[in-house]
CSV table of C-alpha atoms in Angstrom, one decimal:
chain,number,residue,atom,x,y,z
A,22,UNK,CA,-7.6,-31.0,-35.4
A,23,UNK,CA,-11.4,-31.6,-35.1
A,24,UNK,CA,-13.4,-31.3,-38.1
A,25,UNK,CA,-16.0,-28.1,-37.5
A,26,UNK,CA,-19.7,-29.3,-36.7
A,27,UNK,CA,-22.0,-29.6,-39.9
A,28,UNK,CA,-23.9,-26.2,-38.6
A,29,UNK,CA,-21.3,-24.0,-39.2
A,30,UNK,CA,-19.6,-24.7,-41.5
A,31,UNK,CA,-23.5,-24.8,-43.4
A,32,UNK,CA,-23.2,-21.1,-42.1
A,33,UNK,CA,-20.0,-20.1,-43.1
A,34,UNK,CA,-21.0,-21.3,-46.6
A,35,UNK,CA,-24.8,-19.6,-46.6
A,36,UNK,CA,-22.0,-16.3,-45.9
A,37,UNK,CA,-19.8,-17.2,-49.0
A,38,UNK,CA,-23.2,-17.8,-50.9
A,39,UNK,CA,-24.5,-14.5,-49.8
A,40,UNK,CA,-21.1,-12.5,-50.5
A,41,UNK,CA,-20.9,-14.3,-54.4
A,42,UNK,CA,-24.5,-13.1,-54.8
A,43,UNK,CA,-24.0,-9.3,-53.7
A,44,UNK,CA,-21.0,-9.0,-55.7
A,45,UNK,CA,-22.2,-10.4,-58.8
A,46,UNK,CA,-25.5,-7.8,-58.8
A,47,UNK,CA,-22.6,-5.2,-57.6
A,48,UNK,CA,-20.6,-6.0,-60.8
A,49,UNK,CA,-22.9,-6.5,-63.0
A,50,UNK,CA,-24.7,-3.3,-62.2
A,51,UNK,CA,-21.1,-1.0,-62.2
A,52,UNK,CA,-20.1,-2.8,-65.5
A,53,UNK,CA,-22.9,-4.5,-67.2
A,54,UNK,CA,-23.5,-8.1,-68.4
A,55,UNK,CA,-20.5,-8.3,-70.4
A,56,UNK,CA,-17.8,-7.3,-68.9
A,57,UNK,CA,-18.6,-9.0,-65.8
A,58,UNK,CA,-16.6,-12.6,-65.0
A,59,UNK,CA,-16.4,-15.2,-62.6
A,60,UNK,CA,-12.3,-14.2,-61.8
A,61,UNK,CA,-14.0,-10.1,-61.0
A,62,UNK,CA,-16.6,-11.7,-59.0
A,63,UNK,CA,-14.7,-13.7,-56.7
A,64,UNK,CA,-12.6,-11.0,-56.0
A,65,UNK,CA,-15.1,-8.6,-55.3
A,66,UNK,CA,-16.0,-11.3,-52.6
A,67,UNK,CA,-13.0,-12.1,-51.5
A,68,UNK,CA,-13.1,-16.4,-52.4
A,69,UNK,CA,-11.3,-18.0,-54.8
A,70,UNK,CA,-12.4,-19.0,-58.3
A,71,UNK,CA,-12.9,-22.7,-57.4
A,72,UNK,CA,-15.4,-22.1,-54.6
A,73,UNK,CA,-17.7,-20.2,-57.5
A,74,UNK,CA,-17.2,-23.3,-59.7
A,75,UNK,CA,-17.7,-25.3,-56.9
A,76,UNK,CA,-21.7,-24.3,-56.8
A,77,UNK,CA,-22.0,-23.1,-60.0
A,78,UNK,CA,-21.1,-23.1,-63.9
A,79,UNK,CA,-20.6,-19.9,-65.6
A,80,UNK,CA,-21.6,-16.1,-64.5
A,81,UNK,CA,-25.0,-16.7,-65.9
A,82,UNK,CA,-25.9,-19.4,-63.6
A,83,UNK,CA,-24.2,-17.2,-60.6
A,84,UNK,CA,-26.2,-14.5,-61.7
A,85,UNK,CA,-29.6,-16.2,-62.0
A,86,UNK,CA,-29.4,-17.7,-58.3
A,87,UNK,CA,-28.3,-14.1,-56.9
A,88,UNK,CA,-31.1,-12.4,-58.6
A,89,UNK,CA,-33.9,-15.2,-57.5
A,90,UNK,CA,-32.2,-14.6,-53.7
A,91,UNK,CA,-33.0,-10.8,-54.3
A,92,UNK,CA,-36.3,-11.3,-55.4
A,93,UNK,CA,-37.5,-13.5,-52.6
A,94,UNK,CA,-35.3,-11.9,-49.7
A,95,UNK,CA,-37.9,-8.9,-50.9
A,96,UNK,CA,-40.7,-10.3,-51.1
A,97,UNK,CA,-39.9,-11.1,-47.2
A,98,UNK,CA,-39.6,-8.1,-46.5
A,99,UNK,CA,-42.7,-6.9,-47.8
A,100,UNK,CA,-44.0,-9.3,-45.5
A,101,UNK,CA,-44.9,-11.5,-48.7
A,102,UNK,CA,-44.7,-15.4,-49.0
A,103,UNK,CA,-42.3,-16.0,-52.4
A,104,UNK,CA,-43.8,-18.2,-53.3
A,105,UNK,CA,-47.3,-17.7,-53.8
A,106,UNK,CA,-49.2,-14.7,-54.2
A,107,UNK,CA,-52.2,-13.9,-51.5
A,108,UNK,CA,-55.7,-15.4,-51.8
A,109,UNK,CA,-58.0,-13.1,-49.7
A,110,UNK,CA,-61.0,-14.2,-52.0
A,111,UNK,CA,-60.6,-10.7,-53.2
A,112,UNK,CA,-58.5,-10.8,-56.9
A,113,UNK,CA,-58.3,-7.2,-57.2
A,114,UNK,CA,-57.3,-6.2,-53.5
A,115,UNK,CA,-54.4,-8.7,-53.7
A,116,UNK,CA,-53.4,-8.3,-57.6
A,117,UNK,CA,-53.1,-4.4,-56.3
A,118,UNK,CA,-51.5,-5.4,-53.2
A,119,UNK,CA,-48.6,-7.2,-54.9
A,120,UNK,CA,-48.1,-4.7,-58.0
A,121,UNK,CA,-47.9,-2.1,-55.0
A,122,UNK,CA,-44.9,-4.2,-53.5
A,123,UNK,CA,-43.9,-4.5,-57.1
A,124,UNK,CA,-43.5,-1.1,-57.7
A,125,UNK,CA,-41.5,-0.6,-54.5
A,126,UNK,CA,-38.9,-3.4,-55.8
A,127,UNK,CA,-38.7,-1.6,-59.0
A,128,UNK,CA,-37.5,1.8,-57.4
A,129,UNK,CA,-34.9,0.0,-55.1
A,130,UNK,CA,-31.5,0.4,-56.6
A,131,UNK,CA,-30.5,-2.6,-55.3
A,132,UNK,CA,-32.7,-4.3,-57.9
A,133,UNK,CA,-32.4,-1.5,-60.4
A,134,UNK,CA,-29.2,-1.6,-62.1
A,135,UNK,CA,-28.4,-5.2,-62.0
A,136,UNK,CA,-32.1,-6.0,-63.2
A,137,UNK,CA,-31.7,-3.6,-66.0
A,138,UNK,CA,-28.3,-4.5,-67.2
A,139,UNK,CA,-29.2,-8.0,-67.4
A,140,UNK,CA,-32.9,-7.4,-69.1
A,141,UNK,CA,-30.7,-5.2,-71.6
A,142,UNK,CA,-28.2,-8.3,-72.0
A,143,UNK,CA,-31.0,-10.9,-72.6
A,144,UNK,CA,-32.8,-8.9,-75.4
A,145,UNK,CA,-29.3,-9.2,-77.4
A,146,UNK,CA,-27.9,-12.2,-75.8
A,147,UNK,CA,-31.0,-15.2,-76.8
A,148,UNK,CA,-29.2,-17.5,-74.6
A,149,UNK,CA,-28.8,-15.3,-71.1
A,150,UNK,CA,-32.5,-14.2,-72.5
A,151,UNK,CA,-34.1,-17.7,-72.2
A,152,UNK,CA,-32.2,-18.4,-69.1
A,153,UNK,CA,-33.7,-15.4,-67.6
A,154,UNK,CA,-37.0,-16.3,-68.9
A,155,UNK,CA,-37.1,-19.3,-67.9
A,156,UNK,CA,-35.0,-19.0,-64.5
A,157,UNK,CA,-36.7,-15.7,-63.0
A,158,UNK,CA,-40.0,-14.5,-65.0
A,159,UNK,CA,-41.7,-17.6,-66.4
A,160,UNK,CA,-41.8,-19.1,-62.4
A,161,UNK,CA,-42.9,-15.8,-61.6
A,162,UNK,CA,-45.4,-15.4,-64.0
A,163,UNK,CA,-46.7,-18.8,-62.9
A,164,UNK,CA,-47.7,-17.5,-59.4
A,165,UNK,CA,-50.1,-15.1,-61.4
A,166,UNK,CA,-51.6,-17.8,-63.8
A,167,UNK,CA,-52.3,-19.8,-60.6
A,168,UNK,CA,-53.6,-16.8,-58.6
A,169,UNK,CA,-56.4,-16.0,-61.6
A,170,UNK,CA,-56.8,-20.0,-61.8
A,171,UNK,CA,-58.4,-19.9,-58.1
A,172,UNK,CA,-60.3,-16.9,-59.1
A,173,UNK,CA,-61.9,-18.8,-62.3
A,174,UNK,CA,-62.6,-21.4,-59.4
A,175,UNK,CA,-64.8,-18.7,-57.5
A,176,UNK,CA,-66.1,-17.5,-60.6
A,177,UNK,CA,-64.1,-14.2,-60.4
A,178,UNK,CA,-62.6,-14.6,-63.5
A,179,UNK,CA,-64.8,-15.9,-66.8
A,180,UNK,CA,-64.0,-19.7,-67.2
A,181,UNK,CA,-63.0,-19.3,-71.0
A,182,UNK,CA,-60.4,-16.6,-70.2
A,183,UNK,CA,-56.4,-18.1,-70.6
A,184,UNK,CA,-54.5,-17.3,-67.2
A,185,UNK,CA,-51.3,-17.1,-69.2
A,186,UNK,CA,-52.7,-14.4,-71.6
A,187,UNK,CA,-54.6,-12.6,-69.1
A,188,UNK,CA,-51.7,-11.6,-67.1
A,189,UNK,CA,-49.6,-9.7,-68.9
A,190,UNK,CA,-52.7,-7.2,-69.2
A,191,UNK,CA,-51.4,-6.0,-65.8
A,192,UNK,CA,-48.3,-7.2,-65.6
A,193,UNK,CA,-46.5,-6.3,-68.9
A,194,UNK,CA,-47.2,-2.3,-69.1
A,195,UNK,CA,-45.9,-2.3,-65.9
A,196,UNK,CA,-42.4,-4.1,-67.6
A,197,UNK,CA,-42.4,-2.1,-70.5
A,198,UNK,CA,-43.0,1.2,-68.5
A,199,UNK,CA,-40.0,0.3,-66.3
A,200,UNK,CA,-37.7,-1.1,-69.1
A,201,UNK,CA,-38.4,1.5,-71.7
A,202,UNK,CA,-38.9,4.8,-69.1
A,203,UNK,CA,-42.1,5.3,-71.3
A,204,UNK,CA,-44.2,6.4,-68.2
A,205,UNK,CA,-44.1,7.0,-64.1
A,206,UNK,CA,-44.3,3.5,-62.0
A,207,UNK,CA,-47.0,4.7,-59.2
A,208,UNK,CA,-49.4,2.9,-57.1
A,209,UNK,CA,-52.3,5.0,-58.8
A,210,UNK,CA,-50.9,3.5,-62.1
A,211,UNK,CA,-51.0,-0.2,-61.6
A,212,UNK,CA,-54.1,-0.2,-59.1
A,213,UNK,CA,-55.6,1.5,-62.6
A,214,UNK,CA,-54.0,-1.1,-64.5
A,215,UNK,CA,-55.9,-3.9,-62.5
A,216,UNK,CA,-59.5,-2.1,-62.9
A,217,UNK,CA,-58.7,-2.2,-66.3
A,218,UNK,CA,-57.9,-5.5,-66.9
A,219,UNK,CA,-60.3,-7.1,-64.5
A,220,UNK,CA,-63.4,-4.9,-66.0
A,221,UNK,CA,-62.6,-4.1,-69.4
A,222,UNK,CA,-62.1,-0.5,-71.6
A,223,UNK,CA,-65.7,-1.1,-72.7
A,224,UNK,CA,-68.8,-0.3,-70.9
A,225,UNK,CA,-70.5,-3.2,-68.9
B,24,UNK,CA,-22.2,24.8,-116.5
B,25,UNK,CA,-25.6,25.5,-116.0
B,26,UNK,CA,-27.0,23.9,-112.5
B,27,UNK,CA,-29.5,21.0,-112.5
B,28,UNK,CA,-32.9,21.8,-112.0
B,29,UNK,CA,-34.4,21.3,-108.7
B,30,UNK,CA,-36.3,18.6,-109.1
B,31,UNK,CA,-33.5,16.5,-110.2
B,32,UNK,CA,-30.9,17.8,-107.1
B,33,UNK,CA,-33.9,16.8,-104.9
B,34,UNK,CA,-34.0,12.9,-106.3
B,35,UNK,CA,-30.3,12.3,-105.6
B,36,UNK,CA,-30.8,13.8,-102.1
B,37,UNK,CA,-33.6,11.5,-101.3
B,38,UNK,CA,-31.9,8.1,-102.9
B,39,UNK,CA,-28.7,9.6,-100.6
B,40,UNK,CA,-31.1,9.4,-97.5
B,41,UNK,CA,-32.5,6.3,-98.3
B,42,UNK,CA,-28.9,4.8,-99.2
B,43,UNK,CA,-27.8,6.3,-95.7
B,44,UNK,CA,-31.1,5.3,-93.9
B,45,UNK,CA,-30.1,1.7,-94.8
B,46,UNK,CA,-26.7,1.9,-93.8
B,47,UNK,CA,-27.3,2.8,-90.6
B,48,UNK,CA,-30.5,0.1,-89.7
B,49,UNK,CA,-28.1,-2.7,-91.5
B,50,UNK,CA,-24.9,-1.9,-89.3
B,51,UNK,CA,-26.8,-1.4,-86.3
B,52,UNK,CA,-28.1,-4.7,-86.5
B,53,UNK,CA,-24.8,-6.3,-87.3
B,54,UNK,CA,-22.2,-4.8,-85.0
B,55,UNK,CA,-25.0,-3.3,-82.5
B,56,UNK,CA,-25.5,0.4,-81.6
B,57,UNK,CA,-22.7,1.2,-79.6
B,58,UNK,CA,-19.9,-0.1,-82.3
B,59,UNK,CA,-21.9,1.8,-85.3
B,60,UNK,CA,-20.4,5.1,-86.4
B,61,UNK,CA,-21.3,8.1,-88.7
B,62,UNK,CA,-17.9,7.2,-91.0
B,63,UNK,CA,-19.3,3.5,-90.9
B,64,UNK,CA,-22.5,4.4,-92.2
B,65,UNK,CA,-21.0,6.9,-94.5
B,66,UNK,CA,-18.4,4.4,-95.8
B,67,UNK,CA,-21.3,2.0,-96.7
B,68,UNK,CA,-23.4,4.5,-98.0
B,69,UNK,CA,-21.2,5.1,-100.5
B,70,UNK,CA,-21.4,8.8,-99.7
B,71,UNK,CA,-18.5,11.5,-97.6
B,72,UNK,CA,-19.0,11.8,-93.3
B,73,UNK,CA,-20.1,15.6,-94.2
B,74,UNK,CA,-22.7,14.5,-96.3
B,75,UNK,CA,-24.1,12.5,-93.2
B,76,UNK,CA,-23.2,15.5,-91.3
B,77,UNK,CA,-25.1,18.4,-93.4
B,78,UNK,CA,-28.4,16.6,-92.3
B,79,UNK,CA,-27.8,15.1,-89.3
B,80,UNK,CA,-25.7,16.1,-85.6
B,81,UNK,CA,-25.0,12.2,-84.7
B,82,UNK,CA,-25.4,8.3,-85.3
B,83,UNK,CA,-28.7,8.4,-82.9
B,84,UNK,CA,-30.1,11.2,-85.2
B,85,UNK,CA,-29.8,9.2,-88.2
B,86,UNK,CA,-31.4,6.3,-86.8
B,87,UNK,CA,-34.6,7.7,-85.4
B,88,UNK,CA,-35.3,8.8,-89.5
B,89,UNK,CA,-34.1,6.0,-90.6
B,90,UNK,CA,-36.4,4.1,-88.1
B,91,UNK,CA,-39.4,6.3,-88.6
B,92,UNK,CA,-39.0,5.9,-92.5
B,93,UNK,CA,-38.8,2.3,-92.3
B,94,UNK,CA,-42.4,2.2,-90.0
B,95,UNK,CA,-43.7,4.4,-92.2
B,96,UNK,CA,-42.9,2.4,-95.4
B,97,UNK,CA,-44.3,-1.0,-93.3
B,98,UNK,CA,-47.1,0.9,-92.5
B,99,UNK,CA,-47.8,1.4,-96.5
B,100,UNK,CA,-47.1,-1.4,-97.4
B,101,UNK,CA,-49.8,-3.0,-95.0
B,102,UNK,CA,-52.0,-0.3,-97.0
B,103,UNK,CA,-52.2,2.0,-93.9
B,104,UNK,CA,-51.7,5.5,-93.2
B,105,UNK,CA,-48.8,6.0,-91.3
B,106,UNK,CA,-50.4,9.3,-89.7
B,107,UNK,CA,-53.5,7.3,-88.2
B,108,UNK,CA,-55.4,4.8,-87.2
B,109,UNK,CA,-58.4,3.2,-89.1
B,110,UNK,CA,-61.6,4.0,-87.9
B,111,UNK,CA,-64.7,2.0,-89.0
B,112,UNK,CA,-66.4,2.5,-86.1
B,113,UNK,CA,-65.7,-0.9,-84.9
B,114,UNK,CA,-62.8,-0.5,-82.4
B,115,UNK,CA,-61.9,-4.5,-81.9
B,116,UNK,CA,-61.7,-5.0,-85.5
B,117,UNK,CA,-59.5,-1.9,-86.0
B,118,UNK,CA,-57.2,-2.4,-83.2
B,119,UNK,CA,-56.8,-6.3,-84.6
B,120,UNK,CA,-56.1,-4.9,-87.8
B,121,UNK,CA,-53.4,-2.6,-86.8
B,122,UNK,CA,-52.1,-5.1,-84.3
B,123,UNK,CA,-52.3,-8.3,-87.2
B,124,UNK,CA,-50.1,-5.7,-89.5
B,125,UNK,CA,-47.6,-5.0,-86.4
B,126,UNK,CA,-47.4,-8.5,-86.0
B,127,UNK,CA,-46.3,-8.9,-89.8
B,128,UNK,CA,-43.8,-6.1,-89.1
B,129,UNK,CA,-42.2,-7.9,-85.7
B,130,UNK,CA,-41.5,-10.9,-87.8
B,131,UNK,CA,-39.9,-9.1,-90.3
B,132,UNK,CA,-36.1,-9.2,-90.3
B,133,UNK,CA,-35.7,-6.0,-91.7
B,134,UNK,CA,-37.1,-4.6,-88.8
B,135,UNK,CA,-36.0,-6.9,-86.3
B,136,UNK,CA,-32.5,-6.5,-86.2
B,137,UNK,CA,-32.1,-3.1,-85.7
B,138,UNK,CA,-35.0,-2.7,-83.6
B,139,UNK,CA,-33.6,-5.1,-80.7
B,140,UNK,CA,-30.4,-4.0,-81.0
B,141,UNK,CA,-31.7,-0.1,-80.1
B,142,UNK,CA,-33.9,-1.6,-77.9
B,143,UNK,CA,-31.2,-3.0,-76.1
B,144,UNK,CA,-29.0,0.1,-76.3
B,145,UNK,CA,-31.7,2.2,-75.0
B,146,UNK,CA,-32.4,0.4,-71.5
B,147,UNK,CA,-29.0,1.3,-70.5
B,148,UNK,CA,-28.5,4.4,-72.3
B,149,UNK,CA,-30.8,6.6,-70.7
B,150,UNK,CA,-30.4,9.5,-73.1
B,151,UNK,CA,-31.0,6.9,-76.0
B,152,UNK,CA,-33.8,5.5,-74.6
B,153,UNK,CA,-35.6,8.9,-74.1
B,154,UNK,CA,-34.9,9.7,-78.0
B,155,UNK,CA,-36.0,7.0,-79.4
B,156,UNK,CA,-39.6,7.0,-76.8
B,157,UNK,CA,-40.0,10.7,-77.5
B,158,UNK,CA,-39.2,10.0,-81.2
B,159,UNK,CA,-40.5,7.1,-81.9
B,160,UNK,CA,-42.5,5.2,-79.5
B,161,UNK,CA,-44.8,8.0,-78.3
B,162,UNK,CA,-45.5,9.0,-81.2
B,163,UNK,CA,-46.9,5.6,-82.5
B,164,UNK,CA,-48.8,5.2,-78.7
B,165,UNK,CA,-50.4,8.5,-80.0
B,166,UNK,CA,-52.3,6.9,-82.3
B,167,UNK,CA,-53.6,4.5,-80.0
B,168,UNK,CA,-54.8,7.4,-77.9
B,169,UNK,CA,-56.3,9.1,-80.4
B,170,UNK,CA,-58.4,5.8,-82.0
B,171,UNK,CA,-59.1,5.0,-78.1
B,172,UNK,CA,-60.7,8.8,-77.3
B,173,UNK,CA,-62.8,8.5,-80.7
B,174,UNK,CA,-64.2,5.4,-79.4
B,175,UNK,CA,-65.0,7.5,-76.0
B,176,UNK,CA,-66.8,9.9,-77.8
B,177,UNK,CA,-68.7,6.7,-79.8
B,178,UNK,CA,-69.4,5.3,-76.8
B,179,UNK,CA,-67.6,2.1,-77.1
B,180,UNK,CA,-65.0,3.2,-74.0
B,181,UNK,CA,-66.2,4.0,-70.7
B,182,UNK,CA,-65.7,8.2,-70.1
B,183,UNK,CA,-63.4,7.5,-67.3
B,184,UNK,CA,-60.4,5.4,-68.6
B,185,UNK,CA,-57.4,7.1,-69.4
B,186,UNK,CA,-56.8,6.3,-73.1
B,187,UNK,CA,-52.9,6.5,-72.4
B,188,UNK,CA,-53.1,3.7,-69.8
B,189,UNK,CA,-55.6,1.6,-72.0
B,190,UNK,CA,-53.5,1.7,-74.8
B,191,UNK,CA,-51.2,-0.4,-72.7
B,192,UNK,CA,-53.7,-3.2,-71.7
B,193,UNK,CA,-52.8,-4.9,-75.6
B,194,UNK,CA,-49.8,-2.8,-76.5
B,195,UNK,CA,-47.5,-4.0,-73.9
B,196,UNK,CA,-48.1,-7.8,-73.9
B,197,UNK,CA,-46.9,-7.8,-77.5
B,198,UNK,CA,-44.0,-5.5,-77.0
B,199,UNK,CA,-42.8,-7.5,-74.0
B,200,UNK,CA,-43.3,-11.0,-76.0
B,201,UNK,CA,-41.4,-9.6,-78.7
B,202,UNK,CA,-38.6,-8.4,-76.7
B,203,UNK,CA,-38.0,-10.7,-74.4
B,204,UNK,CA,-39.0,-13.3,-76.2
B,205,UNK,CA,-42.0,-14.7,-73.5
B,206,UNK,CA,-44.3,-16.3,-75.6
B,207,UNK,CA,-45.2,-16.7,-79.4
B,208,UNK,CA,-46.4,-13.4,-81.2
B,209,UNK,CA,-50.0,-14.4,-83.6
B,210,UNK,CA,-52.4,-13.3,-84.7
B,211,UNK,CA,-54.5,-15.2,-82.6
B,212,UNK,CA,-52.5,-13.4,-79.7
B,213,UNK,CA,-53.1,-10.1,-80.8
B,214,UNK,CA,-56.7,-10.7,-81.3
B,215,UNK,CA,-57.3,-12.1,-77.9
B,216,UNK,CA,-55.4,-9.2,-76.3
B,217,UNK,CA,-57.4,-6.5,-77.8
B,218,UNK,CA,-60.5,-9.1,-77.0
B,219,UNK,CA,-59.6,-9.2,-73.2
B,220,UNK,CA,-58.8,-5.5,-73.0
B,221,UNK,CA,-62.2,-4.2,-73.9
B,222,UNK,CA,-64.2,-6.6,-72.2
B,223,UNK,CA,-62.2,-7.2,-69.2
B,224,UNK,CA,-61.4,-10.5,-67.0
B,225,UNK,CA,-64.1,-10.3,-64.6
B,226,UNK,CA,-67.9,-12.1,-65.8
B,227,UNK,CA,-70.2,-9.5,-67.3
């Protein structure tokens, strides 16, 4: 028999990638962190345990890849490159444009359940936590230190002002109010949020 | 026999509480919320289930007071009132008072234990979760609002911001830090937050 062409068979395994990473943020949302394995996942997907430990090594790893696919496939389809945030010039028009996209992501249920089982994993868990951390937010974190690092450039931002500090003034209450429930997630709420941070409680 | 006086009846109820208050914040933090039960905390109480039961309708009851008793003990301790915030008149240097003191309190393993493992508990346990905001957490963001609308009415914050939103600008970034372990939590954190909150991002 002929060996398939490179292309598909690179296609049939994009599929088997695909079908791992759905069925882990299935499982893990139905069952949480815990009681979720490799032997349940491959199942669920319908390919044997090998071909997970094939590409990866344990649930965590699985897990971290599916929910870094999730994250960019959305930002695609909010017609956002993943990989950096826009730079109109503007800092407040595109901090409020991406927190707006933000807040969509954090009211789909496909991102809901598995995000907040495995948030509620890592605060118990310190190794899944710093995998997380480092994995998912930190790199995503980055694209908002080097977003407010262009806007110290144009003199948008005040030079002595750390990029790493200064964004979790708009980006952590908008974690905390989706982890904890401690408020609604609106547009109004994190445009506010970014008039706030970029101009300061006090009067100018 | 002639019954004790009152005053005495009233001591041994409060060291009860306090023995039970411990109980419950030192099992939670070893076996996590969901394995803690009312006969477990009674057992290592030292006291009967219906004792637990006279003051208390379940294991989530008993840990909001024992919670809220141990803030409010911190909060002494720090040589604060535990009803409100200082107010010189200075807004930065209360808020990085209050925030240097929290700071204390987040490193404290007395706290910390039990703390992340409700924490934990209450991002997938919605009802929980809501307990413990109502309870605990709203309460404490009260505060905030409070300091945050006497500065208004000094004119140290701008009329227009919602004081329940600015709050969030310094309290967040430490809460998230702390529970998901982002970044290191100092002083020199804290003070920067509340230094970037009032005066914003943007040049003056």
């Amino acid at each position: 028999m002929a060996e398939k062409p490179v292309p598909d068979a690179s296609r049939r395994s994009e599929a088997s990638r695909r079908a791992i990473h759905d069925a882990a943020l299935a499982l893990v949302a139905e069952v949480g962190y815990p009681r979720t394995t490799v032997e349940g996942i491959a199942a669920r997907a319908g390919v044997g345990k090998q071909t997970i430990y094939r590409w990866w090594s344990s649930k965590a790893d699985v897990l971290l890849e599916a929910f870094l696919d999730l994250g960019e496939r959305a930002a695609r389809e909010a017609g956002q490159r993943p990989d950096a945030l826009p730079d109109t010039g503007d800092l407040a028009a595109d901090l409020k444009l991406v927190l707006r996209a933000t807040v969509d992501e954090l009211h789909d249920p496909r991102f809901e359940a598995p995000a907040r089982a495995l948030a509620a994993e890592g605060l118990v868990n310190p190794r899944l936590g710093a995998e997380f951390v480092a994995g998912l937010l930190e790199p995503q974190l980055g694209l908002y230190a080097r977003r407010l690092r262009s806007a110290q450039e144009a003199g948008a931002v005040r030079p002595d002002v750390d990029p790493r500090i200064a964004l979790e003034l708009f980006l952590s209450p908008l974690a905390q109010r989706w982890l904890q429930r401690t408020g609604p997630i609106t547009y109004a709420y994190t445009d506010t949020l970014v008039d706030y941070a970029l101009h300061g409680l006090a009067p100018r």
